[in-house]
Amino acid sequence: MAATPLLELRGIDKSFGPVQVLHDVELSVYPGEVTALVGDNGAGKSTLVKCISGIYPIDAGTVTFDGKQVAIHSPRDASELGIEVVYQDLALCDNLDIVQNMFLGREKKRGIVLDEPTMEQMAGETLASLSVRTVKSLRQLVASLSGGQRQTVAIAKAVLWNSKVVILDEPTAALGVAQTAQVLELVRRLADNGLGVVLISHNMNDVFAVSDRIAALYLGRMAAQVKASDVTHSQVVELITGGRSGNLGLPPEKPTDFVEIMPGAEQ
Amino acid sequence: MAATPLLELRGIDKSFGPVQVLHDVELSVYPGEVTALVGDNGAGKSTLVKCISGIYPIDAGTVTFDGKQVAIHSPRDASELGIEVVYQDLALCDNLDIVQNMFLGREKKRGIVLDEPTMEQMAGETLASLSVRTVKSLRQLVASLSGGQRQTVAIAKAVLWNSKVVILDEPTAALGVAQTAQVLELVRRLADNGLGVVLISHNMNDVFAVSDRIAALYLGRMAAQVKASDVTHSQVVELITGGRSGNLGLPPEKPTDFVEIMPGAEQ
Amino acid sequence: ACGDDKSDDTATGSGTGAKAGKVGVILPDTKSSARWETADTKYLTEAFKAAGVEAEIKNAQGDKNSFQTIADGMIQSGVKVLMIVNLDSGTGKNVLENAKKAGIATIDYDRLTLNGGANYYVSFDNNEVGKLQGQGLVDCLTAAKAVKPVVSYLNGSPTDNNATLFKEGYDSVLKPKFDSGEFVKGPDDAVPDWDNAKGGTIFEQQLTKNPKIAGVLAANDGLGNAAIEVLKKNKLNGKVPVTGQDATVQGLQNILAGDQCMTVYKAIKKEADAAAELAIALAKGEKPTTATGTVTDPESKATVPSVLLKPEAITKENVKKVVDDGFVTKAELCTAAFADACTKAGIS
Amino acid sequence: MSTSTLETAGGVKVVKPTVASHFRDYWGRVRGGDLGALPAVLGLVILILIFGTARTDTFFSAGNFANLFNQAAGVIMIAMGLIFVLLLGEIDLSAGFAAGVCGAVMAILLTEHGVNQGLSLLAALATGVVIGLLLGYLVAKVGIPSFVVTLAAFLAFQGVLLNLLGEGKNISIPDGFIKSLNKDSLPVTWSWILAIGAVAVFALVQFLRYRGRAKRGLVTEPIGIMALRIAGLGALLLITTAILTQERAINPAIASLKGVPIAAPVIGGFLVLWTFVLGRTTYGRHVYAVGGNAEAARRAGIPVDLIRISVFVIGSFMAAVGGVMLVSRAGSVDPNTGGSTTLLYAVGAAVIGGTSLFGGKGKVIHAVIGGAVIAVIDNGMFLMDVSSGSRYMATGVILLIAAGVDALARRRAAATGNR
Amino acid sequence: MSTSTLETAGGVKVVKPTVASHFRDYWGRVRGGDLGALPAVLGLVILILIFGTARTDTFFSAGNFANLFNQAAGVIMIAMGLIFVLLLGEIDLSAGFAAGVCGAVMAILLTEHGVNQGLSLLAALATGVVIGLLLGYLVAKVGIPSFVVTLAAFLAFQGVLLNLLGEGKNISIPDGFIKSLNKDSLPVTWSWILAIGAVAVFALVQFLRYRGRAKRGLVTEPIGIMALRIAGLGALLLITTAILTQERAINPAIASLKGVPIAAPVIGGFLVLWTFVLGRTTYGRHVYAVGGNAEAARRAGIPVDLIRISVFVIGSFMAAVGGVMLVSRAGSVDPNTGGSTTLLYAVGAAVIGGTSLFGGKGKVIHAVIGGAVIAVIDNGMFLMDVSSGSRYMATGVILLIAAGVDALARRRAAATGNR
Ligand SMILES: Nc1ncnc2c1ncn2[C@@H]1O[C@H](COP(=O)(O)OP(=O)(O)OP(=O)(O)O)[C@@H](O)[C@H]1O
Ligand SMILES: Nc1ncnc2c1ncn2[C@@H]1O[C@H](COP(=O)(O)OP(=O)(O)OP(=O)(O)O)[C@@H](O)[C@H]1O
Ligand SMILES: O[C@@H]1[C@@H](O)[C@H](O)OC[C@H]1O
Ligand SMILES: [Mg+2]
Ligand SMILES: [Mg+2]
């Protein structure tokens, strides 16, 4: 923990109407490291990511970036700081093609005219480097892509830019064997280039393969943030499913406001 | 191969406009067995599933179900035959709640009135059995669910019914560790109950854990359909990424009409 | 060159040859009044047919764009005479100018196109229509011996220039009464698009605002009927006189029932005949002799040779006149419910 | 926050809700942007206050209150049908003139063919159904966008109406049952019987639902909330009835005028019917599903085309009902019946009430609330003394204010997180 | 199928397209449902054949052809602006009366204040921009649904127009530049210069694009296809010009009438401008993105609110242009300018052309094609001899046929797989 964190969250609370999803969450992302963010389904990982990137306003807490406290009100703010995100719900424009999606919001121009040839060339190179082999044309609408192809486009879109922090929310979920390997390699390469990388994944093999640090969310609370080398596979699974493992994790009392399935409250 | 297949495809062709996605595909699904359908991103797995379930009309080929040749023109036809599908692009109605989505198209009624209590009760039981623990209310709109929660709802929706064939397209992609285990167990249980199950997955561990038979698609062609016990992990990976492994798989010439990324053809 | 009555001559007249040229007629709409389709079209068609002159009669359906499109088409197809009922003076003027540029003779029918410079004008006097309505209401209120009656206005569409003229007419009669305190001025509202349903709501609200309303100046029979229905709901029909215009079957029936005090009858057959006569002469290349009157265009101050007919006030006493003229048939008017009233009114 | 838990369906532990927690949750939902019809109702209240202040004695009179029902009925009926069409993300531009055509069919049968009132009414409704089948077929089976189909129908029906009315005559309908529909009032006794009956049935339904859930061990809302809801509706209905059973004749000496306008139970009846259909039947569920995600609905085996046709049938059927109400009120049909702003107001009513033009989101009550907003604006505006130009402008601005209240409330709520 | 391959950007091997493969691909796309504007054009051709057969000498005259441009110009201009609004899934019901208001501002400045033609025109356009800012602000920032905002504006602008003009009045504009815009024609020489110039520029642009791609080693279409495209446009423009430069005065002795109507280059100019903006600029790309998936656009850092405001500005600006064209053609403004069916026709033009009401899908050319369909129907119908009622009906049916061709073509294509 010698380096100062590139991105630091403190005391983040977030509710949707009557439901509180994040409780007092802390998270530190260090430059040159991959931080894996793990947690059960519905733990709040994606919500946390969207709070960081300005999609959801936070109810309480502070975000510090590069040592300065910042207020992120929109994805635009986040990307101006140098935070790039691959969202779990990919958010591509189905009515645009691959190239158009990949450059959305940062189109290359010559004068006022879009520089399509340059964009097409860059897109082709990036996709090829991610082992995409079955796309018929870069001018195909993303609506007609397979699940894995969409995922790759979303990843390519985010890593094309010079950013300081890259957050990937389950980037390999839909990917094939070769593509997964490529993406994990890319993740490692980004960190090695000095970026702060946050990787969300349910796959423990992947997590241990690339990450330096592991943060475990449990029912909206940060159960533990540890070095990957300090914990075992099964410890992490315990943290995910129970919120604690040995002396790691949350105090044993279960948070009362997190009850289970509740049939019957009218919507 | 003693038993006769429950579902048998022969010579399936499928094109989208000028692009042919499936070439002369064969597939047999046996009762009481899990058939894993594997293949690279964009190989055509999801397209094949949608052809089976009547979402896409097929260009050529035959579908035999329970020994009889059938024509499936719509998902309704498929479900009347007893084929249930969990689609990769989940297709839930975001404006409906969990219970409403789970019973969509087969609502329980008392007279002409919807029997909400019964549906709510059944939904609650099914979800609980799939290790869903963080849903706040069964009356929550699915729009507000996490990725894994949506996935679980889609699975629960499909397995709630008495069907003969269940096809799951990457059902565990978004799931947590515990939930994945539950779903794999469920898949095995369905097969053990005599159903024919097709499981699509990129995760070789999962594939070998539950499947009896493995079918590998390569660039829209069926490269091989083999017993899981007859092949190794790495052989399957070779089939996926290269279309052949030793004397298994497609002839070595690469199909000419399947070229790689093609920048520049105007959309 | 004289047309020699080949009545089923279908050639698209280009104006050449010995026969009469074609006449184009553009009517305004179908919603402001039933007359354009039920009366004008019928009478004009008959008149041209009798003279063996080819005529094309089109209705612009209240759409100014269509109005011009029709004119373009007629000019293009080589009509020799263009007769229009403008939707407003602006577009009317424009169409007349286009026609003139193509060497076509023009007639303003029913509505004078201000500053439009048409060659002839045939009409009833719209201002006079308003005056008849005003006077009719005064007569009915006097007959009912109303004391300081509150009079409400249900004017025509604010976008219809005729409505403005009607209002000028009845204002000229009623304003002195208001000023003298003999009558009391009540609510005064225009009804968008002459929309009868809206007219009903507007009148209902006028009545809510001023329950003492004792007379209604409704600009035409449709609006009159809308007011009468509201009065019926309040069991005030027949007690509050209502005016109208156009001598529609509905209006006449309301008069027979005693719910409407009067309507204004524009003897459209005469108007149509007069206009057709002018047009026929022009189409044959003759100089018309029937336009003996003149009207001064208030804007351009030009004198337009005209045929001006007098609109007539119709009350219970002279409903018969309209039937005798053949404007409405007895069968239409004297349905079972009105058979008695018809007999009493002397219609047999 | 001491909460008691209970075990419920599927063996899952849940918190037992209390009246207090219920209110807390409600407030949380409101803060979270889940406002339902609240802001539209708020907009309506503000409108009423504006006009009530400006024209207290006329606007706030029993007579004016009663008139509102008649003034709004036509548009509300058409809007109710449009809600179904809008729920699928479709549009029906022809609803206004469809109302006119159906009304004309009825009037012609009544007058020129001497058909009796009941049959004429049925013929009008049947005409609506046929129109709906035609529109639905063209949209669902031929695949022409509904905007184009109904734009074509909008034009064609104007022609039909003109031709039906003999190129533009006005036809008066005779007195009778149909004419009373949107003109007369119920006798005072019947007014009370109906109001009290409605409250009783509502209470019974609420109670049965409560018992049904409790019996299965599902979470139930606190009895107190249920009681409050029943009391609320009761108060609303009974106060309304009390006002409407006052004498409101302009000149009671000539004729007495009291009782609930017949239009009120007609509106209420259709509101209950369609709310039931949308909320408690499979059909309604499927309408929402197709509107929310047609592809998902298709995959769930829902006959999407049939649903699509059916909403146009309901849309045109309700347009026919609306046409009957318009004709009943006007006592006559003319070539403009259902024309000018009728359609725009009907769609506007649905949207102002809270129904989305993009499908999947809407309730039948929106037609009533939105229709009331529009009727109140018209009603109030015509009580003021302004020129027609200014009236148009003021109507626009006031509409904007009413909708703005809604938007601002939702926006404020959205800022707290949920959108 | 012997294909030669080439190595292209990113070191990927691709098949080098030939003219034959290009046509094969095109046919594949057509069969696959990707029809573009083809069916709408087909519908238009069928319409022209219908009317041409029924009224050969009048419909197929140079004069009638020239008139079509003037008749369609207003609606096409308004529709072009609406395309931007529709691309975002929004609607602008007030565009018609906005056109009226802007036209009235111009007319009043021209006549009552003696302002010169250029300034008056600018004032009209500026009024459009201000209106657009207002509408956009209310939709994007206050958050009122555009249907409600523009319904309110529809009412309010009607009032503004009435107040500007004084009830029932109308204002004629003086002769001059503005009045020529949608009335007069270009001199014959200028007609030819413009047509030939346009073809030349088109050819140049095509060639430069080709060279740009080739230089980077990207796949290019075969030269033959490019040549065909240039020849096609050339033929269209030159034949049109040849027809329009014929003498078409009814009575050439009185005054000669030939040349391309000024309205044609005005339509063409705006078509090129907005097509360029939508297709070749960042702004246009962002409009499509917001229309396709507003949330994705927001996440990509696109200022969604600004884009939303901007489309209303463009919409109202083009409404102002449309207003100028309407006023120019009519030579006057009255309280109904931009009223009646103007708006419905403009939205209809966009939708018939192929633009979706749900956003994300549409092109500026759709306004022109759809506007032509509507203008041809109106033009042709008024050349026929039928009563008003029948005309309305026929117009509806013909509109349906034109749109039905489109729907059936797409449907047939969809049956082959892609939807
Ligand atoms: N817009 C919303 N409104 C209400 N509840 C929400 C909303 N978004 C998320 N939630 C709830 O918040 C919780 C956390 O969701 P989140 O998507 O952050 O989970 P996650 O950790 O990403 O899960 P997964 O691994 O399944 O993707 C879930 O219980 C979910 O239902
Ligand atoms: N509607 C469509 N139009 C055109 N091409 C399509 C369409 N749907 C799929 N494709 C193409 O067909 C190929 C197969 O897609 P499919 O979704 O079946 O792949 P998959 O095997 O399921 O891949 P993944 O593992 O990524 O889900 C892809 O190249 C894809 O781009
Ligand atoms: O006859 C009247 C006509 O002149 C006017 O323009 O519109 C309404 C009609 O009643
Ligand atoms: Mg997530
Ligand atoms: Mg797939």
Short mmCIF file of C-alpha atoms in Angstrom, two decimals, chain B residues 6-267:
data_model
loop_
_atom_site.label_atom_id
_atom_site.label_comp_id
_atom_site.label_asym_id
_atom_site.label_seq_id
_atom_site.Cartn_x
_atom_site.Cartn_y
_atom_site.Cartn_z
CA LEU B 6 -35.98 -36.70 -28.80
CA LEU B 7 -35.07 -33.83 -31.06
CA GLU B 8 -33.15 -34.24 -34.27
CA LEU B 9 -32.00 -31.58 -36.72
CA ARG B 10 -30.78 -32.42 -40.21
CA GLY B 11 -29.26 -30.14 -42.82
CA ILE B 12 -30.23 -26.84 -41.25
CA ASP B 13 -29.26 -23.78 -43.33
CA LYS B 14 -29.88 -20.23 -42.20
CA SER B 15 -28.93 -16.92 -43.79
CA PHE B 16 -29.49 -13.36 -42.73
CA GLY B 17 -29.74 -11.48 -45.99
CA PRO B 18 -26.48 -12.09 -47.84
CA VAL B 19 -24.77 -13.71 -44.85
CA GLN B 20 -25.12 -17.45 -44.34
CA VAL B 21 -24.80 -18.22 -40.64
CA LEU B 22 -25.64 -21.93 -40.47
CA HIS B 23 -24.48 -24.52 -43.01
CA ASP B 24 -26.04 -27.94 -43.14
CA VAL B 25 -26.15 -28.32 -39.36
CA GLU B 26 -27.08 -31.62 -37.69
CA LEU B 27 -27.86 -32.09 -34.03
CA SER B 28 -29.41 -34.87 -31.95
CA VAL B 29 -30.77 -34.41 -28.46
CA TYR B 30 -31.40 -37.56 -26.45
CA PRO B 31 -33.80 -37.95 -23.54
CA GLY B 32 -32.14 -38.25 -20.19
CA GLU B 33 -28.96 -36.63 -21.46
CA VAL B 34 -27.35 -33.24 -21.31
CA THR B 35 -25.98 -32.21 -24.71
CA ALA B 36 -23.49 -29.39 -24.52
CA LEU B 37 -23.45 -27.11 -27.54
CA VAL B 38 -20.14 -25.33 -27.74
CA GLY B 39 -18.52 -23.02 -30.24
CA ASP B 40 -16.64 -19.80 -30.59
CA ASN B 41 -18.27 -16.39 -30.36
CA GLY B 42 -20.38 -15.92 -33.43
CA ALA B 43 -20.24 -19.59 -34.36
CA GLY B 44 -24.01 -19.70 -34.64
CA LYS B 45 -25.12 -21.35 -31.40
CA SER B 46 -27.77 -18.82 -30.50
CA THR B 47 -28.96 -18.70 -34.06
CA LEU B 48 -29.38 -22.46 -34.05
CA VAL B 49 -31.38 -22.27 -30.84
CA LYS B 50 -33.63 -19.60 -32.29
CA CYS B 51 -34.18 -21.74 -35.37
CA ILE B 52 -35.26 -24.62 -33.16
CA SER B 53 -37.64 -22.49 -31.14
CA GLY B 54 -39.29 -20.92 -34.16
CA ILE B 55 -37.97 -17.40 -33.68
CA TYR B 56 -36.15 -17.56 -37.01
CA PRO B 57 -37.57 -19.51 -39.93
CA ILE B 58 -35.01 -21.96 -41.33
CA ASP B 59 -33.95 -21.81 -44.99
CA ALA B 60 -33.50 -25.56 -45.40
CA GLY B 61 -33.38 -28.73 -43.32
CA THR B 62 -35.70 -30.79 -41.18
CA VAL B 63 -36.59 -30.89 -37.52
CA THR B 64 -37.75 -34.19 -36.05
CA PHE B 65 -39.33 -34.28 -32.65
CA ASP B 66 -40.18 -37.48 -30.86
CA GLY B 67 -39.77 -39.33 -34.16
CA LYS B 68 -42.14 -37.11 -36.10
CA GLN B 69 -41.03 -34.44 -38.53
CA VAL B 70 -42.37 -31.10 -37.33
CA ALA B 71 -42.56 -27.56 -38.62
CA ILE B 72 -41.98 -24.96 -35.95
CA HIS B 73 -43.12 -21.54 -37.05
CA SER B 74 -43.25 -19.71 -33.78
CA PRO B 75 -42.15 -20.01 -30.16
CA ARG B 76 -45.72 -20.99 -29.47
CA ASP B 77 -45.35 -24.07 -31.68
CA ALA B 78 -42.14 -24.95 -29.88
CA SER B 79 -43.63 -24.70 -26.44
CA GLU B 80 -46.65 -26.70 -27.52
CA LEU B 81 -44.28 -29.49 -28.51
CA GLY B 82 -42.67 -29.22 -25.10
CA ILE B 83 -39.53 -27.29 -25.94
CA GLU B 84 -38.52 -24.63 -23.43
CA VAL B 85 -35.73 -22.17 -24.05
CA VAL B 86 -33.68 -19.80 -21.93
CA TYR B 87 -32.39 -17.28 -24.42
CA GLN B 88 -29.05 -15.59 -24.18
CA ASP B 89 -30.68 -12.21 -24.77
CA LEU B 90 -33.05 -12.86 -21.94
CA ALA B 91 -36.14 -11.21 -23.37
CA LEU B 92 -37.93 -10.24 -20.21
CA CYS B 93 -40.61 -7.57 -20.13
CA ASP B 94 -38.98 -4.75 -18.23
CA ASN B 95 -42.34 -3.21 -17.44
CA LEU B 96 -43.56 -6.32 -15.62
CA ASP B 97 -42.52 -7.64 -12.24
CA ILE B 98 -40.78 -10.89 -11.42
CA VAL B 99 -43.92 -12.97 -10.90
CA GLN B 100 -45.58 -11.57 -13.99
CA ASN B 101 -42.54 -12.38 -16.11
CA MET B 102 -42.18 -15.87 -14.74
CA PHE B 103 -45.75 -16.77 -15.61
CA LEU B 104 -45.95 -14.84 -18.84
CA GLY B 105 -48.00 -16.73 -21.38
CA ARG B 106 -49.19 -19.34 -18.87
CA GLU B 107 -50.80 -17.36 -16.15
CA LYS B 108 -52.67 -19.21 -13.43
CA LYS B 109 -56.30 -18.26 -13.30
CA ARG B 110 -59.36 -18.68 -11.12
CA GLY B 111 -62.23 -18.34 -13.52
CA ILE B 112 -61.24 -15.45 -15.71
CA VAL B 113 -59.37 -13.70 -12.94
CA LEU B 114 -55.61 -14.02 -12.54
CA ASP B 115 -54.71 -16.03 -9.49
CA GLU B 116 -51.97 -13.79 -8.18
CA PRO B 117 -51.49 -15.45 -4.78
CA THR B 118 -50.82 -18.86 -6.35
CA MET B 119 -48.40 -17.43 -8.88
CA GLU B 120 -46.59 -15.43 -6.26
CA GLN B 121 -46.23 -18.46 -4.05
CA MET B 122 -44.91 -20.68 -6.84
CA ALA B 123 -42.50 -17.99 -8.03
CA GLY B 124 -41.15 -17.54 -4.53
CA GLU B 125 -40.53 -21.24 -4.13
CA THR B 126 -38.76 -21.61 -7.46
CA LEU B 127 -36.50 -18.62 -6.93
CA ALA B 128 -35.58 -19.74 -3.46
CA SER B 129 -34.55 -23.09 -4.89
CA LEU B 130 -32.17 -21.30 -7.23
CA SER B 131 -30.32 -19.58 -4.38
CA VAL B 132 -31.71 -16.17 -5.10
CA ARG B 133 -31.32 -14.27 -1.90
CA THR B 134 -31.18 -10.58 -2.52
CA VAL B 135 -34.41 -9.85 -4.35
CA LYS B 136 -36.30 -7.33 -2.24
CA SER B 137 -39.74 -8.24 -3.43
CA LEU B 138 -41.28 -10.58 -5.94
CA ARG B 139 -43.24 -7.58 -7.11
CA GLN B 140 -40.11 -5.71 -8.14
CA LEU B 141 -40.00 -4.78 -11.83
CA VAL B 142 -37.39 -6.83 -13.64
CA ALA B 143 -35.97 -3.59 -15.02
CA SER B 144 -34.47 -2.96 -11.61
CA LEU B 145 -32.82 -6.36 -11.20
CA SER B 146 -29.11 -7.05 -11.26
CA GLY B 147 -27.65 -9.01 -14.16
CA GLY B 148 -27.57 -12.27 -12.24
CA GLN B 149 -31.06 -11.77 -10.88
CA ARG B 150 -32.44 -11.29 -14.37
CA GLN B 151 -30.66 -14.41 -15.51
CA THR B 152 -32.18 -16.39 -12.67
CA VAL B 153 -35.67 -15.14 -13.41
CA ALA B 154 -35.26 -16.23 -17.03
CA ILE B 155 -34.09 -19.68 -15.94
CA ALA B 156 -36.85 -20.05 -13.39
CA LYS B 157 -39.38 -19.02 -16.05
CA ALA B 158 -38.29 -21.82 -18.34
CA VAL B 159 -37.90 -24.67 -15.88
CA LEU B 160 -41.20 -24.06 -14.13
CA TRP B 161 -43.04 -26.07 -16.74
CA ASN B 162 -43.43 -29.67 -17.70
CA SER B 163 -41.48 -29.83 -20.89
CA LYS B 164 -39.59 -32.51 -22.79
CA VAL B 165 -36.64 -30.53 -24.06
CA VAL B 166 -34.99 -27.65 -22.26
CA ILE B 167 -32.43 -25.51 -24.05
CA LEU B 168 -30.31 -23.12 -22.05
CA ASP B 169 -28.17 -20.56 -23.89
CA GLU B 170 -25.31 -19.55 -21.58
CA PRO B 171 -27.50 -19.69 -18.50
CA THR B 172 -24.71 -19.26 -15.98
CA ALA B 173 -22.85 -16.43 -17.70
CA ALA B 174 -24.01 -13.82 -15.22
CA LEU B 175 -24.39 -16.01 -12.17
CA GLY B 176 -22.47 -16.08 -8.93
CA VAL B 177 -20.65 -19.08 -7.61
CA ALA B 178 -23.51 -20.53 -5.59
CA GLN B 179 -26.12 -19.81 -8.20
CA THR B 180 -24.02 -21.41 -10.91
CA ALA B 181 -23.74 -24.56 -8.86
CA GLN B 182 -27.49 -24.62 -8.34
CA VAL B 183 -28.20 -24.20 -12.01
CA LEU B 184 -25.78 -26.94 -13.02
CA GLU B 185 -27.37 -29.20 -10.48
CA LEU B 186 -30.77 -28.30 -11.87
CA VAL B 187 -29.60 -29.07 -15.40
CA ARG B 188 -28.42 -32.50 -14.29
CA ARG B 189 -31.66 -33.11 -12.41
CA LEU B 190 -33.75 -32.25 -15.46
CA ALA B 191 -31.83 -34.75 -17.58
CA ASP B 192 -32.06 -37.37 -14.87
CA ASN B 193 -35.81 -36.91 -14.95
CA GLY B 194 -35.73 -37.98 -18.59
CA LEU B 195 -35.77 -34.63 -20.31
CA GLY B 196 -33.49 -33.78 -23.18
CA VAL B 197 -31.32 -30.85 -22.17
CA VAL B 198 -29.16 -28.65 -24.38
CA LEU B 199 -26.64 -26.51 -22.55
CA ILE B 200 -24.68 -23.81 -24.30
CA SER B 201 -21.62 -22.65 -22.44
CA HIS B 202 -18.13 -21.27 -22.95
CA ASN B 203 -17.02 -22.71 -19.62
CA MET B 204 -15.32 -26.06 -20.20
CA ASN B 205 -15.46 -26.99 -16.53
CA ASP B 206 -19.21 -26.60 -16.50
CA VAL B 207 -19.52 -28.44 -19.79
CA PHE B 208 -17.56 -31.45 -18.60
CA ALA B 209 -19.22 -31.35 -15.19
CA VAL B 210 -22.72 -32.02 -16.41
CA SER B 211 -22.84 -33.06 -20.04
CA ASP B 212 -23.12 -36.49 -21.60
CA ARG B 213 -22.54 -35.40 -25.13
CA ILE B 214 -20.77 -32.45 -26.71
CA ALA B 215 -21.62 -30.83 -30.04
CA ALA B 216 -19.15 -28.30 -31.41
CA LEU B 217 -20.13 -25.64 -33.92
CA TYR B 218 -17.41 -24.04 -35.97
CA LEU B 219 -18.19 -21.06 -38.20
CA GLY B 220 -21.74 -22.22 -38.68
CA ARG B 221 -20.88 -25.87 -39.38
CA MET B 222 -21.24 -28.77 -36.97
CA ALA B 223 -17.64 -29.82 -36.46
CA ALA B 224 -18.33 -32.85 -34.27
CA GLN B 225 -20.89 -34.38 -31.97
CA VAL B 226 -19.23 -36.75 -29.50
CA LYS B 227 -19.69 -38.38 -26.09
CA ALA B 228 -18.22 -36.23 -23.36
CA SER B 229 -16.36 -39.22 -22.02
CA ASP B 230 -14.62 -39.75 -25.36
CA VAL B 231 -12.87 -36.41 -25.54
CA THR B 232 -10.58 -34.31 -23.47
CA HIS B 233 -10.84 -30.74 -22.42
CA SER B 234 -8.20 -29.59 -24.86
CA GLN B 235 -9.68 -31.54 -27.76
CA VAL B 236 -12.92 -29.66 -27.32
CA VAL B 237 -11.09 -26.35 -27.20
CA GLU B 238 -9.36 -27.28 -30.47
CA LEU B 239 -12.71 -28.12 -32.04
CA ILE B 240 -14.07 -24.77 -30.95
CA THR B 241 -11.19 -22.64 -32.11
CA GLY B 242 -10.07 -24.57 -35.18
CA GLY B 243 -13.00 -26.73 -36.20
CA ARG B 244 -10.93 -29.92 -35.97
CA SER B 245 -8.84 -31.91 -33.56
CA GLY B 246 -6.88 -34.90 -34.83
CA ASN B 247 -9.27 -36.95 -36.89
CA LEU B 248 -12.27 -35.32 -35.28
CA GLY B 249 -13.99 -32.38 -36.91
CA LEU B 250 -14.28 -30.71 -40.25
CA PRO B 251 -12.03 -31.40 -43.24
CA PRO B 252 -8.97 -29.18 -43.20
CA GLU B 253 -9.91 -26.81 -46.01
CA LYS B 254 -11.30 -23.69 -44.55
CA PRO B 255 -14.73 -22.80 -45.87
CA THR B 256 -14.13 -20.01 -48.35
CA ASP B 257 -17.22 -18.03 -47.70
CA PHE B 258 -16.26 -17.48 -44.11
CA VAL B 259 -13.78 -14.69 -44.30
CA GLU B 260 -12.67 -12.64 -41.40
CA ILE B 261 -13.27 -9.06 -40.44
CA MET B 262 -14.07 -7.08 -43.51
CA PRO B 263 -13.75 -3.39 -42.93
CA GLY B 264 -15.38 -1.18 -45.41
CA ALA B 265 -18.37 -2.89 -46.94
CA GLU B 266 -20.89 -0.11 -46.57
CA GLN B 267 -23.83 -1.16 -44.45
#
